[in-house]
Amino acid sequence: MTYTVIAAQFTNHYYKTFDEAREQLRSLYRPHSMLTFESTAVCGEDNILQTTHRIGKVVHTIVTFDAQPCGNDGRILVMVTGHMVIDGSEHPQGFSECFQLIPENGTYYILNDIFKLVYPA
Amino acid sequence: MTYTVIAAQFTNHYYKTFDEAREQLRSLYRPHSMLTFESTAVCGEDNILQTTHRIGKVVHTIVTFDAQPCGNDGRILVMVTGHMVIDGSEHPQGFSECFQLIPENGTYYILNDIFKLVYPA
């Protein structure tokens, strides 16, 4: 599979899991994985899951995703932009999120995850 | 210097150079560097510089930047959000951009660069 196909599959899987079965995101992270959520940085599956669990019910809509290989060892950088509805709000919120994916035993885990809400200019 | 300080210095330098002396961005890229600009991907300094030169006069305003180390070899992931005014337009445009920086001889170059305009939800 090309990195573009992997990035597409990852992106669809990640946001579907976030919206429908958030606890299962745990398998995508490792003890050294990092999440920066709205400029608060945490490390490790437990802290990352706790952070995502504080957010309330979310429905993500992916608008764009772009991917690049990071050198020759199979790592992939993915940047996603989209909208999200939190707790049924009438006002969707723009977001941007980037991930670095690391290959491991035929699959990928998330080493880096930076999430930002994006406000109109 | 911590990765946060390096990311701050890089971010300020990058956008100041983009706005005031864009040709000098060349020194930040290498032949294997990648730029994905609004989903069009190019590789190498020449193609990257040609892409940035097509954009017209820009004034960037940085709103947020976040950084994470990428493993133990000094690489740094940076995600920036902000606004930009293109060719003196009255309508600032939101953007999001992520970079992977690679250490080299006491400085850093850009391996990965993904840029997206972000529209209101």
PDB file of C-alpha atoms in Angstrom:
ATOM      1  CA  MET A   1       0.000   0.000   0.000  1.00  0.00           C
ATOM      2  CA  THR A   2       1.167   3.535  -0.673  1.00  0.00           C
ATOM      3  CA  TYR A   3       1.484   6.041   2.141  1.00  0.00           C
ATOM      4  CA  THR A   4      -1.530   7.871   0.737  1.00  0.00           C
ATOM      5  CA  VAL A   5      -3.734   4.790   1.033  1.00  0.00           C
ATOM      6  CA  ILE A   6      -2.441   4.079   4.536  1.00  0.00           C
ATOM      7  CA  ALA A   7      -3.092   7.693   5.553  1.00  0.00           C
ATOM      8  CA  ALA A   8      -6.643   7.511   4.171  1.00  0.00           C
ATOM      9  CA  GLN A   9      -7.384   4.281   6.015  1.00  0.00           C
ATOM     10  CA  PHE A  10      -5.846   5.621   9.208  1.00  0.00           C
ATOM     11  CA  THR A  11      -7.789   8.899   9.033  1.00  0.00           C
ATOM     12  CA  ASN A  12     -11.132   7.178   8.480  1.00  0.00           C
ATOM     13  CA  HIS A  13     -10.428   4.643  11.206  1.00  0.00           C
ATOM     14  CA  TYR A  14      -9.209   7.206  13.743  1.00  0.00           C
ATOM     15  CA  TYR A  15     -12.197   9.565  13.571  1.00  0.00           C
ATOM     16  CA  LYS A  16     -14.780   6.800  13.318  1.00  0.00           C
ATOM     17  CA  THR A  17     -13.262   5.183  16.418  1.00  0.00           C
ATOM     18  CA  PHE A  18     -13.068   8.536  18.218  1.00  0.00           C
ATOM     19  CA  ASP A  19     -16.749   9.189  17.563  1.00  0.00           C
ATOM     20  CA  GLU A  20     -18.120   5.687  18.137  1.00  0.00           C
ATOM     21  CA  ALA A  21     -15.789   3.699  20.420  1.00  0.00           C
ATOM     22  CA  ARG A  22     -13.247   6.124  21.864  1.00  0.00           C
ATOM     23  CA  GLU A  23     -11.762   3.626  24.326  1.00  0.00           C
ATOM     24  CA  GLN A  24     -10.467   1.612  21.373  1.00  0.00           C
ATOM     25  CA  LEU A  25      -8.141   4.470  20.402  1.00  0.00           C
ATOM     26  CA  ARG A  26      -5.808   3.052  23.065  1.00  0.00           C
ATOM     27  CA  SER A  27      -4.460   0.445  20.637  1.00  0.00           C
ATOM     28  CA  LEU A  28      -3.189   3.234  18.347  1.00  0.00           C
ATOM     29  CA  TYR A  29      -0.834   4.703  20.971  1.00  0.00           C
ATOM     30  CA  ARG A  30       2.278   3.483  22.830  1.00  0.00           C
ATOM     31  CA  PRO A  31       3.851   4.514  26.190  1.00  0.00           C
ATOM     32  CA  HIS A  32       6.063   7.070  24.391  1.00  0.00           C
ATOM     33  CA  SER A  33       3.247   8.475  22.212  1.00  0.00           C
ATOM     34  CA  MET A  34       2.470  12.173  22.613  1.00  0.00           C
ATOM     35  CA  LEU A  35      -0.763  14.143  22.313  1.00  0.00           C
ATOM     36  CA  THR A  36      -0.880  17.932  22.334  1.00  0.00           C
ATOM     37  CA  PHE A  37      -4.559  18.865  22.623  1.00  0.00           C
ATOM     38  CA  GLU A  38      -5.211  22.597  22.485  1.00  0.00           C
ATOM     39  CA  SER A  39      -1.614  23.221  23.608  1.00  0.00           C
ATOM     40  CA  THR A  40      -1.784  20.848  26.609  1.00  0.00           C
ATOM     41  CA  ALA A  41       0.786  18.078  26.115  1.00  0.00           C
ATOM     42  CA  VAL A  42       0.529  14.557  27.561  1.00  0.00           C
ATOM     43  CA  CYS A  43       2.433  11.324  26.968  1.00  0.00           C
ATOM     44  CA  GLY A  44       1.376   7.654  27.096  1.00  0.00           C
ATOM     45  CA  GLU A  45      -1.854   5.779  26.426  1.00  0.00           C
ATOM     46  CA  ASP A  46      -3.448   6.447  29.817  1.00  0.00           C
ATOM     47  CA  ASN A  47      -2.943  10.204  29.745  1.00  0.00           C
ATOM     48  CA  ILE A  48      -3.949  10.410  26.096  1.00  0.00           C
ATOM     49  CA  LEU A  49      -7.153   8.421  26.687  1.00  0.00           C
ATOM     50  CA  GLN A  50      -8.000  10.544  29.731  1.00  0.00           C
ATOM     51  CA  THR A  51      -7.572  13.672  27.615  1.00  0.00           C
ATOM     52  CA  THR A  52      -9.802  12.419  24.821  1.00  0.00           C
ATOM     53  CA  HIS A  53     -12.438  11.283  27.335  1.00  0.00           C
ATOM     54  CA  ARG A  54     -12.818  14.796  28.714  1.00  0.00           C
ATOM     55  CA  ILE A  55     -14.089  16.163  25.398  1.00  0.00           C
ATOM     56  CA  GLY A  56     -17.733  15.042  25.419  1.00  0.00           C
ATOM     57  CA  LYS A  57     -19.592  13.438  22.530  1.00  0.00           C
ATOM     58  CA  VAL A  58     -18.075  14.387  19.181  1.00  0.00           C
ATOM     59  CA  VAL A  59     -19.024  13.944  15.548  1.00  0.00           C
ATOM     60  CA  HIS A  60     -16.075  14.660  13.246  1.00  0.00           C
ATOM     61  CA  THR A  61     -16.354  15.540   9.565  1.00  0.00           C
ATOM     62  CA  ILE A  62     -13.093  15.184   7.634  1.00  0.00           C
ATOM     63  CA  VAL A  63     -12.689  17.936   5.014  1.00  0.00           C
ATOM     64  CA  THR A  64      -9.118  17.290   3.810  1.00  0.00           C
ATOM     65  CA  PHE A  65      -6.225  15.002   4.598  1.00  0.00           C
ATOM     66  CA  ASP A  66      -2.692  15.149   3.224  1.00  0.00           C
ATOM     67  CA  ALA A  67       0.199  12.782   3.815  1.00  0.00           C
ATOM     68  CA  GLN A  68       3.952  12.627   3.253  1.00  0.00           C
ATOM     69  CA  PRO A  69       6.550   9.930   3.872  1.00  0.00           C
ATOM     70  CA  CYS A  70       9.127  10.897   6.543  1.00  0.00           C
ATOM     71  CA  GLY A  71      12.351   9.484   5.150  1.00  0.00           C
ATOM     72  CA  ASN A  72      12.818   5.878   4.086  1.00  0.00           C
ATOM     73  CA  ASP A  73      11.778   3.928   7.181  1.00  0.00           C
ATOM     74  CA  GLY A  74       8.033   3.880   6.600  1.00  0.00           C
ATOM     75  CA  ARG A  75       7.019   6.709   8.899  1.00  0.00           C
ATOM     76  CA  ILE A  76       4.133   8.832   7.592  1.00  0.00           C
ATOM     77  CA  LEU A  77       3.065  12.388   8.410  1.00  0.00           C
ATOM     78  CA  VAL A  78      -0.676  13.048   8.083  1.00  0.00           C
ATOM     79  CA  MET A  79      -2.448  16.391   8.381  1.00  0.00           C
ATOM     80  CA  VAL A  80      -6.230  16.496   8.625  1.00  0.00           C
ATOM     81  CA  THR A  81      -8.587  19.475   8.544  1.00  0.00           C
ATOM     82  CA  GLY A  82     -12.273  19.251   9.299  1.00  0.00           C
ATOM     83  CA  HIS A  83     -15.247  20.234  11.384  1.00  0.00           C
ATOM     84  CA  MET A  84     -16.536  18.747  14.596  1.00  0.00           C
ATOM     85  CA  VAL A  85     -19.795  18.996  16.502  1.00  0.00           C
ATOM     86  CA  ILE A  86     -19.308  18.704  20.279  1.00  0.00           C
ATOM     87  CA  ASP A  87     -22.197  17.595  22.507  1.00  0.00           C
ATOM     88  CA  GLY A  88     -24.737  18.264  19.769  1.00  0.00           C
ATOM     89  CA  SER A  89     -23.888  21.968  19.487  1.00  0.00           C
ATOM     90  CA  GLU A  90     -25.481  23.844  16.588  1.00  0.00           C
ATOM     91  CA  HIS A  91     -22.098  25.422  15.830  1.00  0.00           C
ATOM     92  CA  PRO A  92     -19.584  23.098  14.174  1.00  0.00           C
ATOM     93  CA  GLN A  93     -16.011  23.919  15.140  1.00  0.00           C
ATOM     94  CA  GLY A  94     -13.099  23.853  12.682  1.00  0.00           C
ATOM     95  CA  PHE A  95     -10.074  21.787  13.614  1.00  0.00           C
ATOM     96  CA  SER A  96      -6.686  20.800  12.300  1.00  0.00           C
ATOM     97  CA  GLU A  97      -4.736  17.747  13.473  1.00  0.00           C
ATOM     98  CA  CYS A  98      -1.418  16.232  12.483  1.00  0.00           C
ATOM     99  CA  PHE A  99      -0.108  12.741  13.215  1.00  0.00           C
ATOM    100  CA  GLN A 100       3.179  10.957  12.756  1.00  0.00           C
ATOM    101  CA  LEU A 101       2.568   7.238  12.173  1.00  0.00           C
ATOM    102  CA  ILE A 102       5.275   4.648  12.881  1.00  0.00           C
ATOM    103  CA  PRO A 103       5.267   1.201  11.257  1.00  0.00           C
ATOM    104  CA  GLU A 104       5.269  -1.747  13.688  1.00  0.00           C
ATOM    105  CA  ASN A 105       4.602  -5.414  12.932  1.00  0.00           C
ATOM    106  CA  GLY A 106       2.635  -4.770   9.769  1.00  0.00           C
ATOM    107  CA  THR A 107       0.517  -1.992  11.234  1.00  0.00           C
ATOM    108  CA  TYR A 108       1.072   1.575  12.477  1.00  0.00           C
ATOM    109  CA  TYR A 109       0.937   3.395  15.776  1.00  0.00           C
ATOM    110  CA  ILE A 110       0.736   7.125  16.528  1.00  0.00           C
ATOM    111  CA  LEU A 111       3.985   8.635  17.820  1.00  0.00           C
ATOM    112  CA  ASN A 112       2.935  12.295  17.480  1.00  0.00           C
ATOM    113  CA  ASP A 113      -0.548  13.816  17.607  1.00  0.00           C
ATOM    114  CA  ILE A 114      -1.129  17.589  17.656  1.00  0.00           C
ATOM    115  CA  PHE A 115      -4.724  18.863  17.693  1.00  0.00           C
ATOM    116  CA  LYS A 116      -5.894  22.467  17.356  1.00  0.00           C
ATOM    117  CA  LEU A 117      -9.277  24.088  17.102  1.00  0.00           C
ATOM    118  CA  VAL A 118      -9.173  26.619  14.260  1.00  0.00           C
ATOM    119  CA  TYR A 119     -11.157  29.849  14.477  1.00  0.00           C
ATOM    120  CA  PRO A 120     -12.222  32.052  11.547  1.00  0.00           C
ATOM    121  CA  ALA A 121      -9.709  34.753  10.615  1.00  0.00           C
TER     122      ALA A 121
ATOM    123  CA  MET B   1      17.787  24.647  23.703  1.00  0.00           C
ATOM    124  CA  THR B   2      14.532  22.771  24.208  1.00  0.00           C
ATOM    125  CA  TYR B   3      12.456  21.681  21.253  1.00  0.00           C
ATOM    126  CA  THR B   4       9.866  24.304  22.220  1.00  0.00           C
ATOM    127  CA  VAL B   5      12.403  27.121  21.948  1.00  0.00           C
ATOM    128  CA  ILE B   6      13.730  25.759  18.663  1.00  0.00           C
ATOM    129  CA  ALA B   7      10.176  25.489  17.313  1.00  0.00           C
ATOM    130  CA  ALA B   8       9.429  29.087  18.347  1.00  0.00           C
ATOM    131  CA  GLN B   9      12.592  30.404  16.695  1.00  0.00           C
ATOM    132  CA  PHE B  10      11.935  28.356  13.574  1.00  0.00           C
ATOM    133  CA  THR B  11       8.314  29.523  13.311  1.00  0.00           C
ATOM    134  CA  ASN B  12       9.189  33.192  13.661  1.00  0.00           C
ATOM    135  CA  HIS B  13      12.076  32.889  11.199  1.00  0.00           C
ATOM    136  CA  TYR B  14      10.099  30.919   8.632  1.00  0.00           C
ATOM    137  CA  TYR B  15       7.148  33.293   8.323  1.00  0.00           C
ATOM    138  CA  LYS B  16       9.243  36.453   8.534  1.00  0.00           C
ATOM    139  CA  THR B  17      11.439  35.104   5.734  1.00  0.00           C
ATOM    140  CA  PHE B  18       8.392  34.016   3.708  1.00  0.00           C
ATOM    141  CA  ASP B  19       6.893  37.509   3.951  1.00  0.00           C
ATOM    142  CA  GLU B  20      10.051  39.590   3.515  1.00  0.00           C
ATOM    143  CA  ALA B  21      12.711  37.583   1.631  1.00  0.00           C
ATOM    144  CA  ARG B  22      11.042  34.456   0.267  1.00  0.00           C
ATOM    145  CA  GLU B  23      14.026  33.388  -1.862  1.00  0.00           C
ATOM    146  CA  GLN B  24      15.984  32.808   1.338  1.00  0.00           C
ATOM    147  CA  LEU B  25      13.634  29.983   2.320  1.00  0.00           C
ATOM    148  CA  ARG B  26      15.784  27.837   0.013  1.00  0.00           C
ATOM    149  CA  SER B  27      18.361  27.296   2.754  1.00  0.00           C
ATOM    150  CA  LEU B  28      15.705  25.613   4.933  1.00  0.00           C
ATOM    151  CA  TYR B  29      15.048  22.793   2.435  1.00  0.00           C
ATOM    152  CA  ARG B  30      17.094  19.909   0.993  1.00  0.00           C
ATOM    153  CA  PRO B  31      16.754  17.886  -2.256  1.00  0.00           C
ATOM    154  CA  HIS B  32      14.585  15.302  -0.469  1.00  0.00           C
ATOM    155  CA  SER B  33      12.397  17.885   1.325  1.00  0.00           C
ATOM    156  CA  MET B  34       8.683  17.771   0.556  1.00  0.00           C
ATOM    157  CA  LEU B  35       6.032  20.482   0.395  1.00  0.00           C
ATOM    158  CA  THR B  36       2.331  19.737   0.072  1.00  0.00           C
ATOM    159  CA  PHE B  37       0.647  23.070  -0.640  1.00  0.00           C
ATOM    160  CA  GLU B  38      -3.122  22.890  -0.823  1.00  0.00           C
ATOM    161  CA  SER B  39      -2.851  19.172  -1.671  1.00  0.00           C
ATOM    162  CA  THR B  40      -0.296  19.643  -4.470  1.00  0.00           C
ATOM    163  CA  ALA B  41       2.913  17.806  -3.527  1.00  0.00           C
ATOM    164  CA  VAL B  42       6.409  18.736  -4.719  1.00  0.00           C
ATOM    165  CA  CYS B  43       9.918  17.668  -3.696  1.00  0.00           C
ATOM    166  CA  GLY B  44      13.272  19.514  -3.644  1.00  0.00           C
ATOM    167  CA  GLU B  45      14.312  23.132  -3.137  1.00  0.00           C
ATOM    168  CA  ASP B  46      13.636  24.265  -6.727  1.00  0.00           C
ATOM    169  CA  ASN B  47      10.097  22.925  -6.882  1.00  0.00           C
ATOM    170  CA  ILE B  48       9.319  24.146  -3.368  1.00  0.00           C
ATOM    171  CA  LEU B  49      10.605  27.642  -4.117  1.00  0.00           C
ATOM    172  CA  GLN B  50       8.658  27.757  -7.387  1.00  0.00           C
ATOM    173  CA  THR B  51       5.513  26.799  -5.484  1.00  0.00           C
ATOM    174  CA  THR B  52       5.974  29.470  -2.831  1.00  0.00           C
ATOM    175  CA  HIS B  53       6.742  32.095  -5.495  1.00  0.00           C
ATOM    176  CA  ARG B  54       3.378  31.558  -7.165  1.00  0.00           C
ATOM    177  CA  ILE B  55       1.451  32.742  -4.103  1.00  0.00           C
ATOM    178  CA  GLY B  56       1.743  36.538  -4.390  1.00  0.00           C
ATOM    179  CA  LYS B  57       2.633  38.924  -1.580  1.00  0.00           C
ATOM    180  CA  VAL B  58       1.710  37.488   1.818  1.00  0.00           C
ATOM    181  CA  VAL B  59       1.587  38.795   5.371  1.00  0.00           C
ATOM    182  CA  HIS B  60       1.309  35.927   7.876  1.00  0.00           C
ATOM    183  CA  THR B  61       0.035  36.289  11.447  1.00  0.00           C
ATOM    184  CA  ILE B  62       0.906  33.354  13.700  1.00  0.00           C
ATOM    185  CA  VAL B  63      -1.928  32.545  16.133  1.00  0.00           C
ATOM    186  CA  THR B  64      -0.630  29.309  17.719  1.00  0.00           C
ATOM    187  CA  PHE B  65       2.290  26.956  17.384  1.00  0.00           C
ATOM    188  CA  ASP B  66       2.797  23.606  19.073  1.00  0.00           C
ATOM    189  CA  ALA B  67       5.777  21.280  18.952  1.00  0.00           C
ATOM    190  CA  GLN B  68       6.687  17.712  19.882  1.00  0.00           C
ATOM    191  CA  PRO B  69       9.941  15.754  19.716  1.00  0.00           C
ATOM    192  CA  CYS B  70       9.819  12.830  17.247  1.00  0.00           C
ATOM    193  CA  GLY B  71      11.747  10.116  19.038  1.00  0.00           C
ATOM    194  CA  ASN B  72      15.265  10.552  20.413  1.00  0.00           C
ATOM    195  CA  ASP B  73      17.217  11.767  17.401  1.00  0.00           C
ATOM    196  CA  GLY B  74      16.408  15.465  17.625  1.00  0.00           C
ATOM    197  CA  ARG B  75      13.665  15.644  15.026  1.00  0.00           C
ATOM    198  CA  ILE B  76      10.837  18.068  15.888  1.00  0.00           C
ATOM    199  CA  LEU B  77       7.223  18.231  14.702  1.00  0.00           C
ATOM    200  CA  VAL B  78       5.737  21.744  14.609  1.00  0.00           C
ATOM    201  CA  MET B  79       2.130  22.685  13.883  1.00  0.00           C
ATOM    202  CA  VAL B  80       1.229  26.317  13.278  1.00  0.00           C
ATOM    203  CA  THR B  81      -2.177  27.937  12.913  1.00  0.00           C
ATOM    204  CA  GLY B  82      -2.682  31.509  11.803  1.00  0.00           C
ATOM    205  CA  HIS B  83      -4.108  34.015   9.383  1.00  0.00           C
ATOM    206  CA  MET B  84      -2.633  35.354   6.177  1.00  0.00           C
ATOM    207  CA  VAL B  85      -3.405  38.316   3.960  1.00  0.00           C
ATOM    208  CA  ILE B  86      -2.651  37.628   0.288  1.00  0.00           C
ATOM    209  CA  ASP B  87      -1.980  40.519  -2.120  1.00  0.00           C
ATOM    210  CA  GLY B  88      -3.445  43.041   0.317  1.00  0.00           C
ATOM    211  CA  SER B  89      -6.883  41.394   0.384  1.00  0.00           C
ATOM    212  CA  GLU B  90      -9.323  42.747   2.962  1.00  0.00           C
ATOM    213  CA  HIS B  91     -10.191  39.178   3.920  1.00  0.00           C
ATOM    214  CA  PRO B  92      -7.559  37.373   5.999  1.00  0.00           C
ATOM    215  CA  GLN B  93      -7.471  33.642   5.310  1.00  0.00           C
ATOM    216  CA  GLY B  94      -7.019  31.022   8.027  1.00  0.00           C
ATOM    217  CA  PHE B  95      -4.263  28.476   7.543  1.00  0.00           C
ATOM    218  CA  SER B  96      -2.686  25.506   9.259  1.00  0.00           C
ATOM    219  CA  GLU B  97       0.817  24.204   8.504  1.00  0.00           C
ATOM    220  CA  CYS B  98       2.913  21.416   9.937  1.00  0.00           C
ATOM    221  CA  PHE B  99       6.655  20.863   9.599  1.00  0.00           C
ATOM    222  CA  GLN B 100       9.055  18.117  10.500  1.00  0.00           C
ATOM    223  CA  LEU B 101      12.488  19.591  11.318  1.00  0.00           C
ATOM    224  CA  ILE B 102      15.655  17.500  11.078  1.00  0.00           C
ATOM    225  CA  PRO B 103      18.856  18.419  12.949  1.00  0.00           C
ATOM    226  CA  GLU B 104      21.947  18.896  10.746  1.00  0.00           C
ATOM    227  CA  ASN B 105      25.280  20.418  11.736  1.00  0.00           C
ATOM    228  CA  GLY B 106      23.933  22.446  14.621  1.00  0.00           C
ATOM    229  CA  THR B 107      20.921  23.747  12.740  1.00  0.00           C
ATOM    230  CA  TYR B 108      17.697  22.309  11.308  1.00  0.00           C
ATOM    231  CA  TYR B 109      16.216  21.767   7.878  1.00  0.00           C
ATOM    232  CA  ILE B 110      12.615  21.062   6.832  1.00  0.00           C
ATOM    233  CA  LEU B 111      11.975  17.469   5.742  1.00  0.00           C
ATOM    234  CA  ASN B 112       8.168  17.672   5.699  1.00  0.00           C
ATOM    235  CA  ASP B 113       5.946  20.713   5.124  1.00  0.00           C
ATOM    236  CA  ILE B 114       2.156  20.421   4.727  1.00  0.00           C
ATOM    237  CA  PHE B 115       0.136  23.618   4.237  1.00  0.00           C
ATOM    238  CA  LYS B 116      -3.650  23.983   4.179  1.00  0.00           C
ATOM    239  CA  LEU B 117      -5.989  26.925   3.991  1.00  0.00           C
ATOM    240  CA  VAL B 118      -8.699  26.448   6.625  1.00  0.00           C
ATOM    241  CA  TYR B 119     -12.242  27.626   5.974  1.00  0.00           C
ATOM    242  CA  PRO B 120     -14.883  28.392   8.609  1.00  0.00           C
ATOM    243  CA  ALA B 121     -17.056  25.423   9.572  1.00  0.00           C
TER     244      ALA B 121
END
